[in-house]
Each structure stands twice: as structure tokens, then as C-alpha cells.
Coordinates of C-alpha atoms in Angstrom, one line a residue:
M1 CA 0.0 0.0 -0.1
Q2 CA 2.7 2.9 0.3
D3 CA 4.4 1.8 -2.3
S4 CA 1.7 2.8 -4.0
T5 CA 1.1 6.1 -2.7
E6 CA 4.9 6.6 -3.3
A7 CA 5.0 5.6 -7.0
A8 CA 1.6 7.8 -7.5
P9 CA 3.6 11.1 -7.5
V10 CA 6.3 9.8 -9.4
R11 CA 3.6 8.7 -12.4
A12 CA 2.4 12.0 -12.0
G13 CA 5.3 13.8 -11.9
E14 CA 6.2 12.1 -15.3
D15 CA 2.6 12.4 -16.6
E16 CA 3.2 16.7 -15.8
L17 CA 6.8 16.3 -17.8
E18 CA 5.2 14.7 -20.6
S19 CA 2.5 16.7 -21.1
A20 CA 4.4 19.9 -20.7
A21 CA 7.3 18.4 -23.0
E22 CA 4.2 17.9 -25.2
R23 CA 3.5 21.6 -24.7
A24 CA 6.7 22.6 -25.9
Q25 CA 7.2 20.3 -28.9
A26 CA 3.0 21.8 -30.3
A27 CA 4.6 25.0 -30.6
L28 CA 8.2 24.0 -31.8
L29 CA 6.3 22.9 -34.6
G30 CA 3.7 25.5 -35.1
G31 CA 6.6 27.6 -35.9
R32 CA 5.6 29.6 -32.6
L33 CA 9.7 29.3 -31.4
A34 CA 9.5 31.9 -28.6
A35 CA 6.3 30.5 -27.0
A36 CA 8.3 27.3 -27.3
R37 CA 10.9 28.5 -25.0
G38 CA 9.2 29.5 -23.2
A39 CA 6.8 26.3 -22.5
A40 CA 10.5 24.4 -22.0
E41 CA 11.3 26.8 -19.8
G42 CA 8.9 26.9 -17.5
A43 CA 8.9 22.9 -17.8
L44 CA 12.3 22.6 -16.5
K45 CA 11.8 25.5 -13.6
Q46 CA 8.9 23.2 -12.5
C47 CA 9.7 19.9 -13.3
G48 CA 13.7 19.4 -13.6
P49 CA 16.4 18.3 -16.1
S50 CA 14.3 16.6 -18.7
P51 CA 17.3 15.5 -22.2
A52 CA 13.5 16.3 -24.1
L53 CA 13.0 19.6 -22.9
Y54 CA 16.8 20.3 -23.6
A55 CA 16.6 19.4 -26.2
V56 CA 13.4 21.3 -27.9
L57 CA 15.0 24.8 -26.2
G58 CA 18.3 23.9 -27.6
R59 CA 16.7 23.6 -31.3
A60 CA 13.8 26.4 -30.7
H61 CA 17.0 29.0 -30.0
A62 CA 18.8 27.5 -32.5
A63 CA 16.0 27.7 -35.3
E64 CA 16.3 31.3 -35.3
D65 CA 19.4 31.4 -36.7
E66 CA 20.9 34.3 -35.2
D67 CA 24.0 34.1 -33.4
D68 CA 22.8 35.6 -30.6
H69 CA 20.3 32.8 -30.4
D70 CA 23.0 30.1 -31.0
D71 CA 25.1 30.8 -28.6
R72 CA 22.0 30.5 -25.9
A73 CA 21.2 27.0 -27.9
E74 CA 25.0 26.5 -27.5
T75 CA 24.6 26.9 -23.2
V76 CA 21.2 24.9 -23.4
Y77 CA 22.7 21.4 -25.0
R78 CA 26.0 21.4 -22.8
S79 CA 23.7 21.9 -19.8
G80 CA 21.9 19.4 -20.7
L81 CA 24.9 17.8 -22.0
A82 CA 26.0 18.1 -18.9
A83 CA 22.9 16.3 -16.6
F84 CA 22.1 14.1 -18.8
P85 CA 26.0 13.2 -21.2
D86 CA 25.1 10.2 -23.2
D87 CA 21.5 11.2 -24.7
P88 CA 21.6 11.6 -28.5
D89 CA 19.6 13.5 -29.1
L90 CA 21.2 16.5 -27.3
L91 CA 24.6 14.9 -28.7
A92 CA 22.3 15.6 -32.7
G93 CA 21.6 19.2 -32.1
Y94 CA 24.5 20.5 -30.3
A95 CA 26.3 18.9 -33.1
E96 CA 24.5 20.1 -35.6
L97 CA 25.0 23.7 -34.5
C98 CA 28.6 23.3 -34.2
L99 CA 28.6 21.7 -37.7
R100 CA 26.9 24.8 -39.2
S101 CA 29.0 27.4 -37.2
D102 CA 30.7 29.7 -39.4
P103 CA 34.5 28.1 -38.6
F104 CA 35.9 31.7 -38.9
D105 CA 33.5 33.1 -37.1
R106 CA 33.1 30.8 -34.3
P107 CA 35.9 28.2 -35.1
A108 CA 35.8 27.1 -31.3
R109 CA 31.9 26.0 -31.6
H110 CA 32.5 24.3 -35.5
G111 CA 36.1 22.3 -33.5
R112 CA 33.4 20.7 -31.5
G113 CA 31.4 19.5 -34.3
P114 CA 33.2 16.3 -35.0
G115 CA 34.0 14.7 -31.9
L116 CA 29.9 15.3 -30.9
V117 CA 29.4 12.8 -34.3
E118 CA 32.4 10.5 -33.1
R119 CA 30.6 10.5 -29.6
L120 CA 27.5 10.2 -31.0
R121 CA 28.1 7.0 -32.8
E122 CA 29.2 5.7 -29.8
V123 CA 26.5 6.4 -28.0
A124 CA 23.9 5.5 -30.5
P125 CA 25.6 3.7 -33.4
G126 CA 23.3 3.2 -36.8
S127 CA 20.8 5.6 -35.2
P128 CA 18.4 8.0 -36.4
Q129 CA 19.6 11.1 -34.9
A130 CA 23.0 9.7 -36.7
L131 CA 21.1 9.9 -40.0
R132 CA 20.1 13.8 -39.6
L133 CA 24.6 14.4 -38.1
E134 CA 24.7 13.7 -42.0
Q135 CA 21.9 15.4 -43.8
A136 CA 24.0 18.2 -41.3
A137 CA 27.5 17.2 -42.7
A138 CA 25.7 17.8 -47.1
D139 CA 23.7 20.6 -45.7
R140 CA 27.4 22.5 -45.5
G141 CA 28.1 21.1 -48.7
R142 CA 30.7 18.9 -47.3
P143 CA 31.3 15.2 -47.1
S144 CA 30.2 13.0 -44.0
S145 CA 31.3 10.1 -45.1
G146 CA 34.8 7.7 -45.6
T147 CA 34.8 8.1 -48.8
G148 CA 35.0 11.4 -48.9
I149 CA 31.9 12.4 -51.7
R150 CA 30.6 15.6 -51.3
P151 CA 27.1 14.2 -50.4
P152 CA 24.1 15.8 -52.2
S153 CA 22.5 19.1 -51.1
P154 CA 19.4 18.8 -49.6
S155 CA 16.8 21.5 -51.1
R156 CA 18.6 18.9 -54.5
V157 CA 17.4 15.4 -53.0
Q158 CA 14.3 17.2 -51.6
R159 CA 13.3 18.5 -55.3
H160 CA 14.3 15.4 -56.2
D161 CA 12.4 12.6 -53.9
V162 CA 9.0 15.5 -54.9
R163 CA 9.3 14.2 -58.9
E164 CA 10.1 10.7 -58.2
T165 CA 6.4 10.6 -56.1
V166 CA 4.7 13.1 -58.9
R167 CA 6.2 10.9 -61.5
T168 CA 4.4 8.6 -59.8
T169 CA 1.0 9.2 -58.9
S170 CA -2.0 11.3 -60.9
N171 CA -3.3 12.1 -57.0
L172 CA -1.2 14.7 -55.7
A173 CA -3.3 15.5 -52.9
A174 CA -3.4 11.3 -51.9
A175 CA 0.8 11.8 -52.6
A176 CA 0.3 13.6 -50.0
R177 CA -1.3 11.8 -47.7
G178 CA 0.2 8.8 -48.2
A179 CA 3.6 11.1 -47.3
Q180 CA 2.5 12.3 -43.7
E181 CA 1.1 9.1 -42.8
Q182 CA 4.9 7.7 -43.9
S183 CA 6.5 10.3 -41.9
G184 CA 4.7 9.8 -39.4
R185 CA 5.2 6.0 -38.8
E186 CA 9.4 7.5 -39.2
P187 CA 9.7 10.4 -37.1
Y188 CA 13.6 10.3 -36.9
D189 CA 14.1 10.0 -40.9
L190 CA 14.3 14.1 -42.0
R191 CA 14.1 13.4 -45.6
L192 CA 10.7 11.2 -45.3
A193 CA 9.9 14.7 -43.5
V194 CA 11.3 16.7 -45.7
R195 CA 9.1 15.1 -49.0
A196 CA 5.6 14.6 -46.4
E197 CA 5.7 19.5 -46.2
T198 CA 7.1 20.2 -49.2
L199 CA 3.8 17.6 -51.2
A200 CA 1.3 18.8 -48.0
V201 CA 2.3 22.5 -49.4
L202 CA 2.5 21.4 -53.4
A203 CA -1.1 20.0 -53.0
R204 CA -2.9 22.9 -52.1
P205 CA -5.4 24.5 -55.0
G206 CA -3.4 27.2 -57.2
R207 CA 0.2 25.0 -57.0
G208 CA -0.2 23.6 -60.7
L209 CA 2.0 26.4 -62.0
L210 CA 4.3 25.9 -59.3
V211 CA 4.8 21.5 -59.5
R212 CA 5.6 22.2 -63.4
I213 CA 8.4 24.3 -62.5
L214 CA 9.2 21.8 -60.6
M215 CA 9.5 18.8 -62.7
A216 CA 11.1 20.1 -65.9
P217 CA 13.3 22.2 -64.2
L218 CA 16.0 22.3 -68.1
L219 CA 13.2 23.5 -70.2
S220 CA 11.1 26.3 -67.5
L221 CA 14.5 27.8 -66.1
P222 CA 15.7 29.2 -70.1
L223 CA 12.2 29.9 -71.0
G224 CA 11.4 32.1 -68.1
A225 CA 15.3 33.5 -69.2
V226 CA 14.4 34.4 -72.0
L227 CA 10.5 35.8 -71.4
V228 CA 13.0 37.9 -69.2
S229 CA 14.7 38.8 -71.4
A230 CA 12.7 39.5 -74.4
I231 CA 10.8 41.9 -71.5
V232 CA 13.4 43.4 -70.5
L233 CA 15.3 43.8 -73.6
A234 CA 11.7 45.8 -75.2
R235 CA 11.7 48.7 -73.4
P236 CA 14.2 50.3 -74.8
A237 CA 14.0 48.6 -78.8
F238 CA 10.0 50.1 -78.8
H239 CA 10.9 53.0 -76.0
L240 CA 7.9 51.5 -73.7
P241 CA 7.3 52.8 -70.3
A242 CA 9.7 52.5 -67.8
W243 CA 7.9 50.6 -65.8
V244 CA 7.9 47.4 -68.7
P245 CA 11.0 45.8 -67.5
L246 CA 9.1 45.0 -63.7
L247 CA 6.8 42.8 -65.4
G248 CA 9.8 40.7 -65.5
L249 CA 9.5 40.1 -61.8
V250 CA 6.1 39.1 -62.4
V251 CA 8.0 36.1 -64.2
C252 CA 10.6 35.4 -62.1
L253 CA 7.6 35.2 -59.3
P254 CA 7.3 31.6 -59.5
Y255 CA 10.8 30.9 -59.3
V256 CA 10.9 32.7 -56.3
V257 CA 8.2 31.4 -54.7
L258 CA 8.4 28.0 -55.5
S259 CA 12.3 28.4 -53.8
L260 CA 10.7 29.8 -50.6
M261 CA 7.8 27.3 -50.9
L262 CA 10.4 24.4 -50.8
R263 CA 13.1 26.9 -48.5
G264 CA 9.5 27.0 -46.0
A265 CA 9.2 23.0 -46.4
R266 CA 12.6 21.4 -45.4
K267 CA 12.7 24.4 -42.2
R268 CA 9.6 22.4 -41.2
A269 CA 10.3 19.7 -41.4
E270 CA 13.8 20.3 -39.5
L271 CA 12.1 21.2 -36.7
R272 CA 9.9 17.9 -36.5
G273 CA 13.0 16.1 -35.7
P274 CA 14.3 13.8 -33.0
A275 CA 13.6 16.6 -30.3
T276 CA 10.1 16.8 -31.2
A277 CA 9.2 13.1 -31.4
P278 CA 6.7 12.2 -28.2
I279 CA 9.1 12.0 -25.2
A280 CA 7.4 8.2 -24.1
D281 CA 8.4 6.9 -27.9
R282 CA 11.6 8.5 -26.6
T283 CA 12.2 7.2 -23.2
K284 CA 11.0 3.4 -24.7
E285 CA 13.7 3.2 -27.6
M286 CA 16.1 4.2 -24.8
D287 CA 15.0 1.8 -22.5
A288 CA 14.7 -0.6 -24.9
A289 CA 18.0 -0.2 -26.7
P290 CA 21.0 -3.1 -26.1
A291 CA 23.1 -2.4 -23.0
G292 CA 25.9 -3.0 -24.9
A293 CA 24.8 -1.5 -28.6
A294 CA 28.2 1.9 -27.4
E295 CA 30.9 -2.0 -27.1
N296 CA 28.7 -3.4 -30.7
A297 CA 29.6 -1.0 -32.4
P298 CA 31.4 -0.6 -35.3
G299 CA 35.3 0.1 -35.1
S300 CA 34.7 -0.4 -30.8
D301 CA 36.3 -3.3 -30.6
G302 CA 39.5 -2.3 -30.9
G303 CA 39.6 -2.6 -34.6
P304 CA 39.7 0.7 -37.1
Q305 CA 37.7 3.5 -36.6
H306 CA 35.7 3.8 -39.7
R307 CA 32.0 5.3 -39.6
P308 CA 29.2 3.8 -40.4
N309 CA 27.2 4.0 -43.6
V310 CA 23.4 4.0 -42.3
Q311 CA 20.7 3.8 -44.8
V312 CA 17.5 4.0 -42.1
S313 CA 15.2 6.0 -44.9
P314 CA 13.1 3.4 -46.7
C315 CA 12.8 6.5 -49.8
P316 CA 15.4 5.5 -52.9
P317 CA 19.1 6.3 -53.1
P318 CA 19.6 9.8 -52.7
P319 CA 20.8 10.9 -56.2
D320 CA 24.0 12.4 -56.9
A321 CA 25.3 16.3 -56.7
A322 CA 23.9 18.0 -59.5
P323 CA 24.6 16.9 -63.2
R324 CA 26.2 18.8 -65.2
R325 CA 24.0 19.5 -67.6
H326 CA 21.9 20.9 -64.7
R327 CA 24.8 23.4 -64.3
V328 CA 24.6 23.8 -67.0
V329 CA 21.5 25.4 -67.9
A330 CA 21.2 27.7 -64.6
L331 CA 24.3 29.2 -65.4
T332 CA 23.3 29.8 -68.8
S333 CA 20.2 31.1 -67.3
A334 CA 21.3 32.9 -65.2
A335 CA 23.7 34.3 -67.3
V336 CA 21.3 35.2 -70.0
V337 CA 19.5 37.4 -67.1
V338 CA 21.9 39.1 -66.4
A339 CA 23.3 40.2 -69.6
S340 CA 20.0 41.3 -70.6
V341 CA 19.1 42.7 -67.7
T342 CA 22.9 45.0 -68.3
G343 CA 22.1 45.5 -72.1
S344 CA 18.7 46.4 -71.5
L345 CA 19.7 49.4 -68.8
L346 CA 23.0 50.0 -71.3
W347 CA 20.5 51.1 -74.0
S348 CA 18.3 52.8 -72.3
N349 CA 21.2 55.0 -70.8
A350 CA 22.3 55.3 -74.1
Q351 CA 18.4 56.8 -75.0
Y352 CA 18.1 58.5 -72.3
R353 CA 21.7 60.4 -72.8
S354 CA 21.0 61.1 -76.4
Y355 CA 19.7 64.4 -78.1
P356 CA 19.2 66.0 -81.2
R357 CA 21.2 68.3 -82.6
Y358 CA 20.2 71.3 -84.6
T359 CA 21.3 74.7 -86.5
T360 CA 18.9 77.2 -86.2
S361 CA 18.8 79.0 -90.2
A362 CA 15.7 81.9 -90.0
P363 CA 13.1 82.3 -93.3
A364 CA 13.8 85.6 -94.1
S365 CA 9.5 86.2 -93.5
F366 CA 6.9 84.6 -91.5
R367 CA 3.0 85.0 -92.3
G368 CA 4.0 88.1 -94.9
A369 CA 5.9 89.4 -91.8
P370 CA 10.1 89.8 -92.9
L371 CA 12.7 89.2 -90.9
L372 CA 13.8 92.3 -88.8
T373 CA 17.1 92.7 -87.8
G374 CA 18.4 94.9 -84.6
H375 CA 14.4 95.5 -83.0
P376 CA 15.2 96.3 -79.9
V377 CA 13.3 93.9 -77.7
Q378 CA 15.1 91.5 -79.8
A379 CA 18.4 92.7 -78.5
L380 CA 16.9 93.3 -75.3
L381 CA 16.1 89.3 -75.0
E382 CA 19.3 88.2 -76.9
S383 CA 21.2 90.4 -73.8
T384 CA 19.2 88.3 -70.8
M385 CA 19.6 84.9 -72.4
A386 CA 23.1 85.3 -72.6
T387 CA 23.6 86.7 -68.9
E388 CA 20.3 84.3 -67.7
W389 CA 20.5 81.1 -69.4
S390 CA 23.3 77.8 -69.4
T391 CA 22.7 76.0 -72.1
G392 CA 26.3 74.4 -71.5
D393 CA 27.7 73.6 -75.3
G394 CA 24.2 75.0 -77.3
R395 CA 23.6 77.8 -77.9
T396 CA 20.5 80.8 -78.0
F397 CA 18.8 82.5 -80.4
S398 CA 16.1 85.2 -81.6
Y399 CA 14.6 86.3 -83.9
A400 CA 11.9 89.0 -85.0
Y401 CA 9.3 89.7 -87.7
G402 CA 7.4 92.1 -87.7
R403 CA 6.0 95.0 -91.1
S404 CA 7.0 98.3 -89.1
P405 CA 11.3 98.1 -87.4
Q406 CA 9.5 100.8 -85.1
A407 CA 7.2 99.3 -84.2
L408 CA 6.9 99.0 -80.1
V409 CA 6.4 95.2 -80.3
P410 CA 7.3 93.2 -83.7
A411 CA 4.3 90.7 -84.6
T412 CA 6.1 87.7 -83.9
L413 CA 9.1 86.6 -82.0
V414 CA 11.0 83.9 -81.6
F415 CA 13.9 82.9 -79.1
G416 CA 14.6 79.7 -77.5
A417 CA 18.1 77.6 -77.2
T418 CA 19.4 74.7 -79.2
G419 CA 21.6 72.0 -76.7
D420 CA 22.4 69.2 -74.1
F421 CA 18.0 69.1 -72.8
H422 CA 18.5 65.2 -71.9
E423 CA 16.6 65.4 -69.1
A424 CA 14.0 67.8 -70.0
S425 CA 10.3 66.6 -69.6
A426 CA 7.4 68.2 -69.9
D427 CA 7.1 70.7 -67.2
V428 CA 10.3 72.3 -69.3
A429 CA 7.5 74.0 -72.4
R430 CA 5.4 74.9 -69.2
F431 CA 8.7 77.8 -69.0
F432 CA 7.4 80.9 -70.8
E433 CA 3.9 80.3 -68.8
E434 CA 5.6 80.2 -65.5
G435 CA 7.5 83.5 -65.5
L436 CA 4.7 85.2 -66.7
R437 CA 3.2 84.1 -63.6
F438 CA 6.4 85.0 -61.8
A439 CA 6.1 88.1 -63.7
G440 CA 2.1 88.7 -62.1
N441 CA 0.6 88.9 -65.3
T442 CA -1.3 85.8 -64.8
P443 CA -2.4 84.2 -68.2
T444 CA -5.8 84.2 -69.9
H445 CA -5.9 80.1 -71.0
A446 CA -3.9 78.0 -71.1
W447 CA -3.4 75.1 -73.1
T448 CA -1.4 71.3 -74.0
A449 CA -0.7 71.5 -78.6
D450 CA 0.0 69.3 -80.4
A451 CA 3.9 69.2 -81.5
G452 CA 2.9 66.9 -84.6
R453 CA 6.7 66.8 -86.0
L454 CA 8.5 68.6 -84.5
G455 CA 7.8 65.8 -81.7
G456 CA 8.3 66.9 -77.7
W457 CA 6.1 69.4 -76.2
L458 CA 4.2 72.0 -76.6
R459 CA 2.1 74.6 -74.1
C460 CA 0.3 77.7 -75.2
V461 CA -0.8 80.4 -73.5
T462 CA -2.9 83.6 -74.2
Y463 CA -2.6 86.9 -71.7
A464 CA -2.6 90.4 -72.2
G465 CA 0.6 92.0 -73.9
P466 CA 2.4 95.0 -72.9
L467 CA 0.0 97.2 -75.9
G468 CA -2.6 95.4 -73.2
D469 CA -3.9 93.8 -76.5
A470 CA -3.9 90.0 -76.0
S471 CA -1.4 88.2 -77.0
T472 CA -0.6 84.5 -77.6
A473 CA 2.6 82.8 -77.1
C474 CA 3.6 78.5 -77.9
S475 CA 6.5 77.5 -76.8
W476 CA 7.7 74.3 -77.4
A477 CA 11.0 71.8 -76.0
D478 CA 12.8 68.7 -76.9
K479 CA 16.0 67.2 -75.8
G480 CA 17.6 69.1 -78.1
G481 CA 16.4 72.6 -78.1
L482 CA 13.3 75.1 -76.6
A483 CA 11.8 77.6 -77.9
T484 CA 9.0 79.7 -77.5
V485 CA 7.0 81.9 -80.0
V486 CA 5.2 85.0 -79.7
L487 CA 2.2 85.9 -82.2
N488 CA 0.9 89.8 -81.5
E489 CA -1.7 89.0 -82.7
T490 CA -5.5 89.1 -81.2
G491 CA -8.6 86.9 -82.6
L492 CA -6.9 83.4 -82.4
S493 CA -7.4 80.6 -81.9
H494 CA -5.8 78.2 -80.1
E495 CA -5.0 75.4 -83.4
A496 CA -4.5 78.6 -85.9
A497 CA -1.3 79.8 -82.3
A498 CA -0.6 76.0 -82.2
S499 CA -0.2 75.1 -86.2
S500 CA 1.7 78.5 -86.8
T501 CA 4.1 77.2 -84.3
R502 CA 4.9 74.1 -85.7
S503 CA 5.6 76.2 -89.0
L504 CA 8.1 78.5 -87.9
L505 CA 10.0 76.1 -86.1
A506 CA 9.8 73.9 -88.9
T507 CA 11.3 76.5 -90.5
L508 CA 13.7 77.3 -88.3
L509 CA 15.7 74.4 -86.3
H510 CA 17.0 71.8 -88.5
R511 CA 18.4 68.1 -87.6
T512 CA 22.1 67.8 -88.2
D513 CA 22.1 64.0 -86.9
R514 CA 19.6 62.9 -89.3
R515 CA 18.0 63.5 -92.7
Q516 CA 14.8 64.6 -91.5
A517 CA 12.5 66.5 -89.5
P518 CA 12.3 65.8 -85.4
T519 CA 10.9 63.7 -83.5
A520 CA 10.1 62.8 -80.4
S521 CA 13.1 61.7 -77.8

């Protein structure tokens, strides 16, 4: 009777420990790392040391993949191994942390990895935890067995397993359920867990395109590269808007989404590792392990030491490293995209910096009025432009037309400049309008007119002239020049003012970089 009353608190404590461990494991599997750490730390304080809790707490820190959390994970593992030096899960978790650490940033931690691996092989030879270490070594891209052969990366194994499964089934959802069941029967197998998580995310609705990209990498990668190249090169080739190359990102989006999905599936599978198996199952397996397992392990008889090549996964043998043709296709596709983007940028920049070259030659008359020379308004305008206008390598010009040289204002006045204005925009054509507003002369009407064969931009305004009569001024600009035509004539319609401006500038400006009339830049 007394024995049963003493055993009851013990069983109650074990049940409480298992419950606390399950809560921490559930939070870890759900990706709630902070909650998992809080549950594990609380249970350690309340229930005392437990290898399962130490393992979950260490993995919850290590999963953050940050230096501070890695330091805390190492502290947790060392504390756990001080109390439970032969626990396979603690040895495996600590070894993974050490193997993935930077040998330059954390040389001491990195150097402890091989010793932990050997210790695990002594304690639990051929165990699932040892398989996880093989995967951890492959994740860092270094040989993990005595053969010295570099194993395939986890991403390649993941893609290979999914392709093999999809090729042998017509129902992806059923295959995902089967993979989950098989992974549940082998909770320690990382490869099965990765396959199950990947199939589960690909089996969701709307993932057909991602599955096709995954199944045909030798076709999808070059096709995507060609589409991106065509989009980015079309912009300068056809003078399309600047946002058109952004459509290339839409083509790249499925590839990025697929990569993130596969990475997320591997991350979730890692959280389903040995440290997250039910604590009761792990306790039974440890209790059932033969007492002489370590002594009977390969190399424990005093003979030559060697690393066991244990294949405990029911999956087919893993593939070799990426074939040469896969690497060539991937590198060629990347090179095509980089070359096309670079070429598009250089081409667009050359177009942006190019500008039409003009010379000026004033017609002898305009609208029946002869060209005037030495008119006071023209002389004042030339002096102002010489002191206030900066045209770089260009030059300014001004011409006046009228029937009477003694008139206060000419009938038509045209002035402007030619040169490098490759940064010009439609706002430049508003310079005369803004000047009127600055001088306190508010325009009565303002409108944007068609520049016609001139190209560029054309903006017209009507305002009260110096004699109180209505005047019209039309300002034109492109990347190689700007000009304003002032028509001191009442009753001009909008179309007549714009047409007169186009006619005068087409006669005045002459392109020297090609044999045709000015066009849009």
C-alpha cells in the first residue's frame, strides 16, 4: 500500500513532464519558437532537468538562426549534456549547431562538431540521430563519410524525392497524405519529413504552375530566362514606358515563390526532427536499447575506426550531386538574364542621354512679315538670355518678324536655345507660362497642343500683352532644344496659334544628326 502511494507522485510527475514536453514540442512544430522556448523553460523550472525539454529548448533557439540565439542554444545543450551526457538527441542537436557554425567566426564551436559526431556514433550507432547528422553535413556541402564524396544538397534531394513521387502518381493530394502517414511512422527520418512537408504545400489549390516548374527544370529555367530577357529588352527597343521591365519580376515570381516554399518545407521538417518525437516513445527506445550497443558498434572492438554508412530511410538512394547539364542550364539561364538586364540598362541609359542636334536658320519671312534685324526687343532678349540662360555646349537664338522696324513690339518673336537637354520633361514647355505668373501677368488661357512632326512637348498660353492687347505664346521643348513663339495678334484660335508655331519651328530648326524632320526624343 505504501509502495503504491509513493509511486503515484512519481507517475504524476512523469505525466506532468510529458505534458509540458508535448506543449513545447507542439509550439516548436507550429513555428512558434518563442512560445516553445517559454514552455520548455517553464517546465524545466517546474519539473526539473529533462533531456527532451533541453533538446526542444536548444532547437527553438537554434531555429532562429541568429548569433545571440545560437549562443543561447549552445548554453542549453551544454547544460543538458552535463546532466545527460549520453542523450542522443542532445548530442545530435549540439553537433548540428556546431557543424553549421562559421569556422572563422566561431572556430571553437565549429571544432567541437566532429567530436560530438563521434560521441553520438559511440552512444547510438546506426541511430536516426546519426542520419540527421549526415543530413546536417550535407547541408553544409562537405563530405560526411569516409568515401570523401560530396553528398547532394538538401535542396536537390528534396526536389528529387518530390519529382519521383509526382511521376508515379496521378493524385497529388493522395500522395501528400501517404507521405504524411509514412513520415508519421518514421518520425526520426528527416528526408521523409521534408518530402511530406513539400508535397503537402504543393498539393494545395492553385499550385499547378509551381509543380510544372519543379518537374521540368531544364525547360522552365531557360524559358523563364528568355521571357525575362524579351521583356527587359523590349523597353529600349520599342521605347516602352519605364515600368515595362518590372513585368520581368512577374515572370520571376513563381520561381521565387517555389524556392521559398521548398525552403519553408525543409525548415518545418527540421523542426520535426528527433527532438520533437513524443517523449514517451523516445524514453521507450532508450530503455529498449541494448546495454552493449556502444561496445558492439563498428570500430568499438579496437579495430580500425570508420564512419558507418547507415541507410535507415525507406526512400530510394539519394541522387548524386547536380549533374553537369543542370549546372550548365542554371548558369546559362542566369547569365542570359544578367546580360539582358545589363544590356537593357545600358541601352536605356544611352537613349536617355542622347538628344537631337539642331542648327538654326531663320526664314526670310513669316506670315507675310519680313525678318527684322536689330529690333530693340530682340536686342534686350539676347542680352537677357546671354546672362541668365545656361545651355552648356548649346547656343541661344532669337528672331523678330514685323512689317515696321519702328513698332514697339514685333508681330512675331521667337527665341530659345539648342543643346543637351536630355533631362527635359513636359514641364520644361511651361517655362514661359511660369515666367508670366512670376511677373504677375496671369494667363487668360493655357492649353497643351499637339507638337506634330516636331515631337517633344508644346504648351500655349494667351495673356495681356504690353499694349494691353491679347497675345499668344507657344513654348516647345524636347531633349535637344527649347523655343517660344510669341504671336502679338488678337483673335487667334488655339489651333491657329499652335499651327503657326509648328510651321515656324519646322522651318527654323534643322536636325544635323539625321536627314529628317525633328521627332520625339
